[in-house]
Coordinates of C-alpha atoms in Angstrom, one line a residue:
M1 CA -6.0 26.6 49.5
R2 CA -5.5 26.4 53.2
F3 CA -7.8 24.2 55.2
A4 CA -8.4 23.9 59.0
I5 CA -10.0 20.7 60.2
L6 CA -11.7 21.2 63.5
N7 CA -12.4 18.8 66.4
M8 CA -9.8 16.2 65.6
S9 CA -9.5 13.4 68.2
D10 CA -6.6 11.1 69.0
D11 CA -5.6 7.8 67.5
S12 CA -7.4 5.6 70.0
N13 CA -10.8 5.6 68.2
K14 CA -10.2 4.2 64.8
G15 CA -13.5 5.4 63.4
D16 CA -12.6 9.0 64.1
L17 CA -9.1 8.3 62.7
A18 CA -10.5 6.9 59.5
I19 CA -12.7 9.9 59.0
L20 CA -9.7 12.2 59.5
E21 CA -7.5 10.1 57.2
N22 CA -10.1 10.1 54.4
T23 CA -10.9 13.8 54.8
I24 CA -7.2 14.6 54.3
L25 CA -6.8 12.2 51.4
L26 CA -9.9 13.5 49.6
L27 CA -8.8 17.1 50.2
R28 CA -5.4 16.4 48.8
R29 CA -6.8 14.7 45.8
A30 CA -9.4 17.5 45.1
C31 CA -6.9 20.3 45.8
P32 CA -3.3 19.2 45.0
G33 CA -0.8 21.2 47.1
A34 CA -3.4 22.1 49.8
E35 CA -2.1 23.1 53.2
I36 CA -4.0 21.3 55.9
E37 CA -3.9 21.9 59.7
V38 CA -6.0 20.2 62.3
L39 CA -7.2 21.4 65.7
N40 CA -7.5 19.0 68.5
A41 CA -10.7 18.7 70.5
D42 CA -9.6 16.8 73.6
Y43 CA -6.2 17.6 74.9
A44 CA -4.2 20.7 75.8
G45 CA -0.6 21.1 77.1
G46 CA 2.2 18.6 77.1
G47 CA 2.3 18.5 73.3
D48 CA -1.4 17.7 72.9
G49 CA -1.5 14.9 75.5
P50 CA 0.5 11.7 75.6
S51 CA 2.6 11.6 72.4
K52 CA 1.7 8.0 71.7
M53 CA -1.9 9.0 71.2
F54 CA -1.0 10.9 68.0
E55 CA 1.5 8.6 66.2
H56 CA -0.9 7.9 63.4
V57 CA -2.1 11.5 63.1
R58 CA 1.5 12.7 62.8
G59 CA 2.1 10.1 60.1
L60 CA -0.5 11.9 57.9
G61 CA 1.9 14.8 57.3
V62 CA -0.3 17.6 58.8
A63 CA 0.3 20.0 61.6
H64 CA -2.0 19.6 64.6
H65 CA -2.7 21.9 67.4
Q66 CA -3.9 21.5 71.0
A67 CA -7.4 22.2 72.1
I68 CA -8.2 25.7 73.5
F69 CA -11.0 24.1 75.6
P70 CA -10.1 20.5 76.1
R71 CA -12.0 17.7 77.8
V72 CA -13.1 18.8 81.2
F73 CA -12.6 15.9 83.5
D74 CA -11.0 13.1 81.4
G75 CA -12.0 10.5 84.0
R76 CA -10.9 12.6 87.1
R77 CA -13.4 14.5 89.3
G78 CA -11.3 15.7 92.2
P79 CA -10.6 19.3 93.3
A80 CA -7.6 19.7 91.0
A81 CA -9.6 18.5 88.0
M82 CA -12.4 20.9 88.8
A83 CA -10.0 23.8 89.1
S84 CA -8.4 22.8 85.8
A85 CA -11.8 22.6 84.1
L86 CA -12.8 26.0 85.4
W87 CA -9.6 27.5 84.3
N88 CA -9.9 26.0 80.8
L89 CA -13.5 27.2 80.5
A90 CA -12.4 30.8 81.5
V91 CA -9.6 30.7 79.0
S92 CA -11.9 29.5 76.2
L93 CA -14.4 32.4 77.0
W94 CA -11.5 34.9 77.1
V95 CA -10.2 33.7 73.7
L96 CA -13.7 33.8 72.2
A97 CA -14.4 37.3 73.5
A98 CA -11.0 38.6 72.2
V99 CA -11.6 37.1 68.7
R100 CA -15.2 38.4 68.6
A101 CA -14.0 41.9 69.4
L102 CA -10.8 42.1 67.4
G103 CA -11.0 39.4 64.8
G104 CA -7.6 38.6 63.2
R105 CA -5.9 41.2 65.4
A106 CA -6.6 39.3 68.6
G107 CA -3.4 37.2 68.5
R108 CA -1.5 39.1 71.2
L109 CA -4.4 38.7 73.7
I110 CA -4.5 34.9 73.3
P111 CA -2.3 32.7 75.6
R112 CA 0.9 31.8 73.9
R113 CA 0.2 28.0 73.8
H114 CA -3.0 28.6 71.9
R115 CA -1.7 31.0 69.2
P116 CA -0.8 28.3 66.7
A117 CA -4.4 27.1 66.8
F118 CA -5.6 30.6 66.4
E119 CA -3.2 31.2 63.4
A120 CA -4.4 28.0 61.8
L121 CA -8.0 29.3 61.9
R122 CA -7.0 32.9 60.9
S123 CA -5.1 31.8 57.8
A124 CA -7.6 29.2 56.6
D125 CA -9.6 29.6 53.4
L126 CA -12.1 27.0 54.6
A127 CA -12.8 25.5 58.0
I128 CA -14.1 21.9 58.0
L129 CA -15.9 20.5 61.0
K130 CA -14.6 16.9 61.1
G131 CA -17.4 14.4 60.6
G132 CA -18.6 12.1 63.4
S133 CA -21.3 11.9 66.0
Y134 CA -20.5 14.5 68.7
L135 CA -23.2 17.1 67.9
Y136 CA -25.8 16.0 70.5
S137 CA -27.1 16.6 74.0
Y138 CA -28.9 14.3 76.4
G139 CA -29.9 17.3 78.6
G140 CA -28.5 19.0 81.7
T141 CA -25.6 21.3 82.5
A142 CA -22.8 18.9 81.8
Q143 CA -24.2 18.2 78.3
L144 CA -24.6 21.9 77.6
L145 CA -20.9 22.3 78.5
F146 CA -20.1 19.4 76.1
V147 CA -22.0 21.1 73.3
Y148 CA -20.1 24.3 73.9
R149 CA -16.8 22.5 73.8
M150 CA -17.8 20.9 70.5
V151 CA -18.7 24.2 68.8
H152 CA -16.0 26.4 70.4
Q153 CA -13.6 26.1 67.5
S154 CA -16.5 26.8 65.0
L155 CA -17.5 29.9 67.0
L156 CA -13.9 31.2 66.7
A157 CA -13.9 30.5 63.0
L158 CA -17.2 32.3 62.6
C159 CA -15.9 35.3 64.5
L160 CA -13.0 35.4 62.0
G161 CA -15.4 35.5 59.1
K162 CA -14.5 32.0 57.9
R163 CA -16.6 29.7 55.8
I164 CA -17.4 26.5 57.6
V165 CA -18.6 23.2 56.2
A166 CA -19.8 20.5 58.7
L167 CA -18.6 17.4 56.7
G168 CA -20.2 14.1 57.4
H169 CA -22.2 14.3 60.7
S170 CA -24.8 12.5 62.6
V171 CA -26.7 15.1 64.7
G172 CA -28.9 14.5 67.7
P173 CA -30.7 13.9 69.8
V174 CA -30.6 17.5 71.1
V175 CA -32.3 17.5 74.5
G176 CA -32.7 20.8 76.3
R177 CA -33.5 24.2 75.0
P178 CA -30.1 25.9 75.8
A179 CA -28.2 23.2 73.9
R180 CA -30.6 23.3 71.0
W181 CA -30.3 27.1 70.9
L182 CA -26.5 27.0 71.0
L183 CA -26.0 24.3 68.4
G184 CA -28.6 25.8 66.1
A185 CA -27.4 29.3 66.4
C186 CA -23.9 28.1 65.4
M187 CA -24.8 25.7 62.7
R188 CA -27.2 28.1 61.0
R189 CA -24.2 30.2 60.1
F190 CA -22.4 27.3 58.4
E191 CA -22.1 27.4 54.7
R192 CA -23.0 23.7 54.3
V193 CA -24.1 21.0 56.8
V194 CA -23.3 17.7 55.3
V195 CA -25.0 14.9 57.2
R196 CA -24.4 11.1 56.7
E197 CA -28.0 9.8 57.1
E198 CA -31.6 10.8 56.7
I199 CA -32.4 10.9 60.4
S200 CA -29.9 13.6 61.0
R201 CA -31.1 15.6 58.0
R202 CA -34.5 15.8 59.6
C203 CA -33.0 16.8 62.9
V204 CA -31.0 19.7 61.6
R205 CA -33.9 20.8 59.4
D206 CA -36.7 20.5 61.9
E207 CA -35.1 20.9 65.3
L208 CA -32.2 23.2 64.6
R209 CA -34.1 25.1 61.9
I210 CA -31.3 25.1 59.4
D211 CA -32.2 26.1 55.8
P212 CA -32.8 23.0 53.8
A213 CA -30.8 24.5 50.9
R214 CA -27.7 24.3 53.1
I215 CA -28.1 20.7 54.0
E216 CA -26.6 17.9 52.0
L217 CA -26.6 14.1 52.4
L218 CA -23.4 12.2 51.8
P219 CA -22.3 8.6 53.0
D220 CA -19.9 8.4 55.9
L221 CA -16.4 9.2 54.7
A222 CA -15.1 6.1 56.4
F223 CA -16.8 4.0 53.7
W224 CA -14.4 5.4 51.2
R225 CA -11.3 3.4 50.2
P226 CA -8.7 4.6 47.7
E227 CA -8.7 1.1 46.1
S228 CA -11.7 -1.0 45.2
P229 CA -12.7 -3.0 48.3
T230 CA -12.0 -6.5 46.9
G231 CA -10.9 -8.0 50.2
Q232 CA -8.1 -10.0 48.5
D233 CA -5.6 -9.3 51.3
D234 CA -7.9 -9.7 54.2
D235 CA -6.9 -13.3 55.1
R236 CA -3.2 -12.3 55.0
I237 CA -3.8 -9.4 57.3
L238 CA -5.7 -11.7 59.7
H239 CA -2.9 -14.3 59.8
D240 CA -0.2 -11.6 60.2
V241 CA -2.1 -10.1 63.2
L242 CA -2.8 -13.5 64.8
N243 CA 0.9 -14.5 64.4
R244 CA 1.9 -11.3 66.2
E245 CA -0.5 -12.0 69.0
G246 CA 0.4 -15.7 69.2
V247 CA -3.1 -16.9 68.2
E248 CA -3.9 -19.7 65.8
V249 CA -6.9 -19.7 63.4
D250 CA -9.2 -22.7 64.1
G251 CA -9.0 -24.6 60.9
A252 CA -12.0 -26.7 61.9
A253 CA -14.3 -23.7 62.5
A254 CA -17.3 -23.6 60.2
V255 CA -17.5 -19.8 60.2
R256 CA -15.5 -16.9 61.5
I257 CA -17.5 -14.2 63.3
G258 CA -16.1 -10.8 64.4
L259 CA -17.6 -8.9 67.3
T260 CA -17.1 -5.4 68.7
A261 CA -18.5 -4.3 72.1
R262 CA -18.3 -1.1 74.0
H263 CA -19.3 0.4 77.3
W264 CA -22.7 2.2 77.1
H265 CA -24.5 4.1 79.8
F266 CA -28.1 4.0 78.3
P267 CA -28.6 7.7 78.9
L268 CA -32.2 7.9 77.9
Q269 CA -33.4 4.6 79.4
G270 CA -32.3 4.6 83.1
D271 CA -30.6 1.8 85.1
G272 CA -27.5 2.1 82.9
A273 CA -25.4 -0.3 85.0
G274 CA -28.1 -3.0 84.9
R275 CA -28.7 -2.7 81.2
F276 CA -25.0 -2.8 80.4
D277 CA -24.6 -5.9 82.5
A278 CA -27.4 -7.6 80.6
Y279 CA -25.9 -6.5 77.3
L280 CA -22.6 -8.2 78.2
T281 CA -24.4 -11.4 79.3
I282 CA -26.3 -11.5 76.0
L283 CA -23.1 -11.3 74.0
A284 CA -21.4 -13.9 76.1
N285 CA -24.3 -16.3 75.8
T286 CA -24.5 -15.7 72.1
I287 CA -20.8 -16.6 71.7
D288 CA -21.4 -19.8 73.5
R289 CA -24.3 -20.7 71.3
L290 CA -22.4 -19.8 68.1
A291 CA -19.6 -22.2 69.1
R292 CA -22.0 -25.0 70.2
E293 CA -24.6 -24.8 67.4
R294 CA -22.7 -23.3 64.5
G295 CA -19.1 -24.4 65.0
A296 CA -18.0 -20.7 64.9
Q297 CA -14.7 -19.2 66.0
V298 CA -15.5 -15.7 67.4
F299 CA -13.0 -12.9 67.4
L300 CA -13.6 -10.1 69.9
M301 CA -12.1 -7.2 67.9
P302 CA -10.5 -3.9 69.0
H303 CA -11.9 -0.7 67.6
A304 CA -11.3 1.9 70.3
A305 CA -8.7 1.4 73.1
E306 CA -11.3 1.8 75.8
D307 CA -13.2 -1.3 74.5
L308 CA -10.6 -3.8 75.4
P309 CA -11.7 -4.2 79.1
V310 CA -15.2 -4.8 77.8
S311 CA -14.1 -7.5 75.4
R312 CA -12.1 -9.2 78.2
E313 CA -15.2 -9.1 80.5
I314 CA -17.3 -10.8 77.8
A315 CA -14.7 -13.5 77.3
R316 CA -14.6 -14.1 81.0
R317 CA -18.3 -14.7 81.0
V318 CA -18.2 -17.2 78.1
R319 CA -18.4 -20.8 79.3
Q320 CA -17.3 -22.9 76.3
G321 CA -17.1 -20.7 73.2
R322 CA -13.4 -19.8 73.7
P323 CA -13.4 -16.5 71.8
V324 CA -10.2 -14.9 70.6
V325 CA -9.6 -11.5 72.2
L326 CA -7.4 -9.3 70.0
S327 CA -5.6 -6.5 71.9
G328 CA -3.2 -4.8 69.6
D329 CA -3.2 -1.2 68.4
Y330 CA -3.9 -1.6 64.7
T331 CA -4.1 0.8 61.8
T332 CA -7.3 1.4 60.0
V333 CA -6.0 -0.7 57.1
E334 CA -5.3 -3.6 59.4
L335 CA -8.8 -3.3 61.0
R336 CA -10.5 -3.3 57.7
G337 CA -8.5 -6.4 56.8
L338 CA -9.4 -8.1 60.1
Y339 CA -13.1 -7.4 59.7
G340 CA -13.1 -8.3 56.0
A341 CA -11.7 -11.8 56.8
M342 CA -14.8 -12.6 58.8
D343 CA -17.9 -14.4 57.4
L344 CA -20.2 -12.2 59.5
F345 CA -19.6 -9.3 61.8
V346 CA -21.6 -8.4 64.9
G347 CA -20.7 -4.8 65.7
T348 CA -21.7 -2.3 68.3
R349 CA -19.1 0.3 67.4
I350 CA -20.6 2.1 64.4
H351 CA -17.3 2.5 62.5
S352 CA -16.3 -1.1 63.1
N353 CA -19.5 -1.9 61.2
I354 CA -18.6 0.6 58.5
F355 CA -15.1 -1.0 58.2
A356 CA -16.6 -4.4 57.9
L357 CA -19.1 -3.3 55.3
S358 CA -16.5 -1.5 53.3
A359 CA -14.5 -4.8 53.2
G360 CA -17.6 -6.6 51.9
T361 CA -18.6 -8.4 55.2
P362 CA -22.2 -8.6 56.1
V363 CA -23.0 -6.9 59.5
V364 CA -25.5 -7.4 62.3
A365 CA -25.4 -3.9 63.9
I366 CA -26.2 -3.2 67.5
A367 CA -27.2 0.5 67.4
Y368 CA -26.5 2.6 70.5
E369 CA -27.0 6.0 69.0
I370 CA -30.1 6.1 66.9
P371 CA -29.2 8.6 64.2
K372 CA -25.9 7.0 63.2
G373 CA -26.7 3.4 64.2
F374 CA -29.9 3.1 62.2
G375 CA -29.4 5.7 59.5
I376 CA -25.9 4.9 58.3
I377 CA -26.2 1.1 58.2
S378 CA -29.6 1.1 56.6
M379 CA -28.0 2.9 53.6
I380 CA -26.1 -0.3 53.0
E381 CA -28.0 -3.2 54.5
P382 CA -31.7 -4.1 55.1
R383 CA -33.2 -2.5 58.2
E384 CA -33.8 -6.0 59.8
F385 CA -30.1 -6.4 60.4
I386 CA -30.0 -3.4 62.8
L387 CA -30.9 -3.9 66.5
D388 CA -31.5 -1.2 69.1
I389 CA -29.2 -1.8 72.1
A390 CA -32.0 -0.7 74.4
E391 CA -34.3 -3.5 73.2
L392 CA -31.7 -6.2 72.7
T393 CA -32.5 -9.7 73.7
E394 CA -30.6 -12.9 73.3
E395 CA -33.2 -14.6 71.1
R396 CA -33.6 -11.5 68.8
L397 CA -29.9 -11.3 68.4
W398 CA -29.6 -15.0 67.6
D399 CA -32.4 -14.9 65.1
V400 CA -30.8 -12.0 63.2
I401 CA -27.3 -13.6 63.2
S402 CA -28.9 -16.9 62.0
A403 CA -30.6 -15.0 59.1
G404 CA -27.3 -13.4 58.2
L405 CA -25.4 -16.7 58.2
A406 CA -28.1 -18.4 56.2
D407 CA -28.0 -15.9 53.4
R408 CA -24.6 -14.4 53.8
E409 CA -23.5 -14.8 50.1
T410 CA -26.5 -12.9 48.8
L411 CA -26.2 -10.4 51.6
A412 CA -22.4 -9.9 51.0
A413 CA -23.1 -9.3 47.3
G414 CA -25.6 -6.6 48.1
V415 CA -23.2 -5.0 50.6
R416 CA -20.4 -4.8 48.0
A417 CA -22.7 -3.2 45.5
S418 CA -24.0 -0.7 48.0
V419 CA -20.5 0.2 49.2
R420 CA -19.4 0.7 45.6
R421 CA -22.2 3.2 45.1
A422 CA -21.3 5.0 48.4
N423 CA -17.7 5.2 47.2
D424 CA -18.7 6.6 43.9
E425 CA -21.0 9.1 45.5
I426 CA -18.2 10.3 47.8
D427 CA -15.8 10.6 44.9
Q428 CA -18.1 12.7 42.8
R429 CA -19.8 14.8 45.5
F430 CA -16.6 15.6 47.5
S431 CA -14.8 16.9 44.4
A432 CA -17.8 19.0 43.5
L433 CA -18.1 20.5 47.0
L434 CA -14.5 21.5 47.1
G435 CA -14.6 22.7 43.5
R436 CA -17.3 25.2 44.5
H437 CA -15.2 26.5 47.3
R438 CA -12.1 26.8 45.1
R439 CA -14.0 29.0 42.7
E440 CA -15.6 31.1 45.4
T441 CA -12.2 31.6 47.1
A442 CA -10.5 32.6 43.9
E443 CA -13.3 35.0 43.1
G444 CA -13.2 36.5 46.6
E445 CA -9.4 37.0 46.4
S446 CA -9.5 38.5 42.9
G447 CA -12.1 41.0 44.1
S448 CA -10.1 42.2 47.0
L449 CA -6.5 42.8 45.7
S450 CA -6.5 46.4 46.7
G451 CA -6.3 47.9 50.1
A452 CA -5.7 45.6 53.1
G453 CA -6.5 42.4 51.2
G454 CA -9.5 40.1 51.2
K455 CA -8.2 37.8 54.0
E456 CA -7.6 40.5 56.6
T457 CA -11.0 42.0 55.8
G458 CA -12.6 38.7 56.3
D459 CA -10.7 38.1 59.5
E460 CA -11.9 41.4 61.0
A461 CA -15.4 41.1 59.8
G462 CA -16.4 39.0 62.9

């Protein structure tokens, strides 16, 4: 079989990278000899953006192709960026119109640099919309444009008559009728919508009006590990990383606590700058208190490259806790080891929490996107260990951390059992899902051996 994985990101967000890695590993295990190509969601031209951003992806042994409609501004909002954005939007609409009209014969009308991506879609037996949390809208024109960018590759695949599975998503909120219409109209034509928590299942069923028979629930693929998550090498990984960064483990520390923080703009609450400043102060004060009252050594951990300035700002605000700020670019295996070497993990980045849980470390989760923040973690841990970032207070955070430390052995045992169940479910359900598509593809091809052939007929059906 040939697979096209849509909406790949770069290496900088390790959660997205883990989802992509595990999707590829599970596909290869379920379908030995499978041919896999991935389509980028963010960058175009220059070899898909800075080459360093794709070192890990290239190491997965798959071909990847640049985005037809890349990120619009990428941090720049001057006249040149606006002109580039408008040009990319026009190109994306032209490609979509050509494929809608001509199906698989549209190749010659597509700009040369985008033909490899088109060919990957045209030749695929199944398109997989990579899991994550990017199917949402907070309302307004910019967010409508974002939704269009996120479904553009899916629209092309649908115009080519391809089967599409959305594999492992958190969906919502979807604010605004145009965004809701666009997302729903696209996803209602998917063969399967696999969500990773119950909140998203309700959203796609009730708000996007997707047939419940097409909706499945599966734990986030980042929970899955090829080996059993025993954590036996986590301390070694921690010491190796600290040696590389010239940092020593505090042998006198009573507990080791990992922490991830990120920038957040509080889109539905208002006063984003003020709320974000308060969030940083809460974390800094909590680190001080952990050092003073619990004898803890706190590690501000990397998870996405953009989080490092946030970690450094928190460390600057700490008065006496002396947290360790790790700044390297680590693999997903190293990050799981780092998080697994902690006694407790306080995480804002959702996949840092998933990595910690998959390594058997109890988590206090600070949820910034309700579907994934509450839904995913509550599948593994009790609901009281999940805090809404919009309602975060220093005392509430301290109380939950204290509860986690007081009962961490029991909590860790429950986490390990829940993660094992999640791994088993992914093992069984993923193979069954792909097994169904293998049978359906084989039946479709055997029924269309005469004439032009089943694949070309499917390509032109859009």
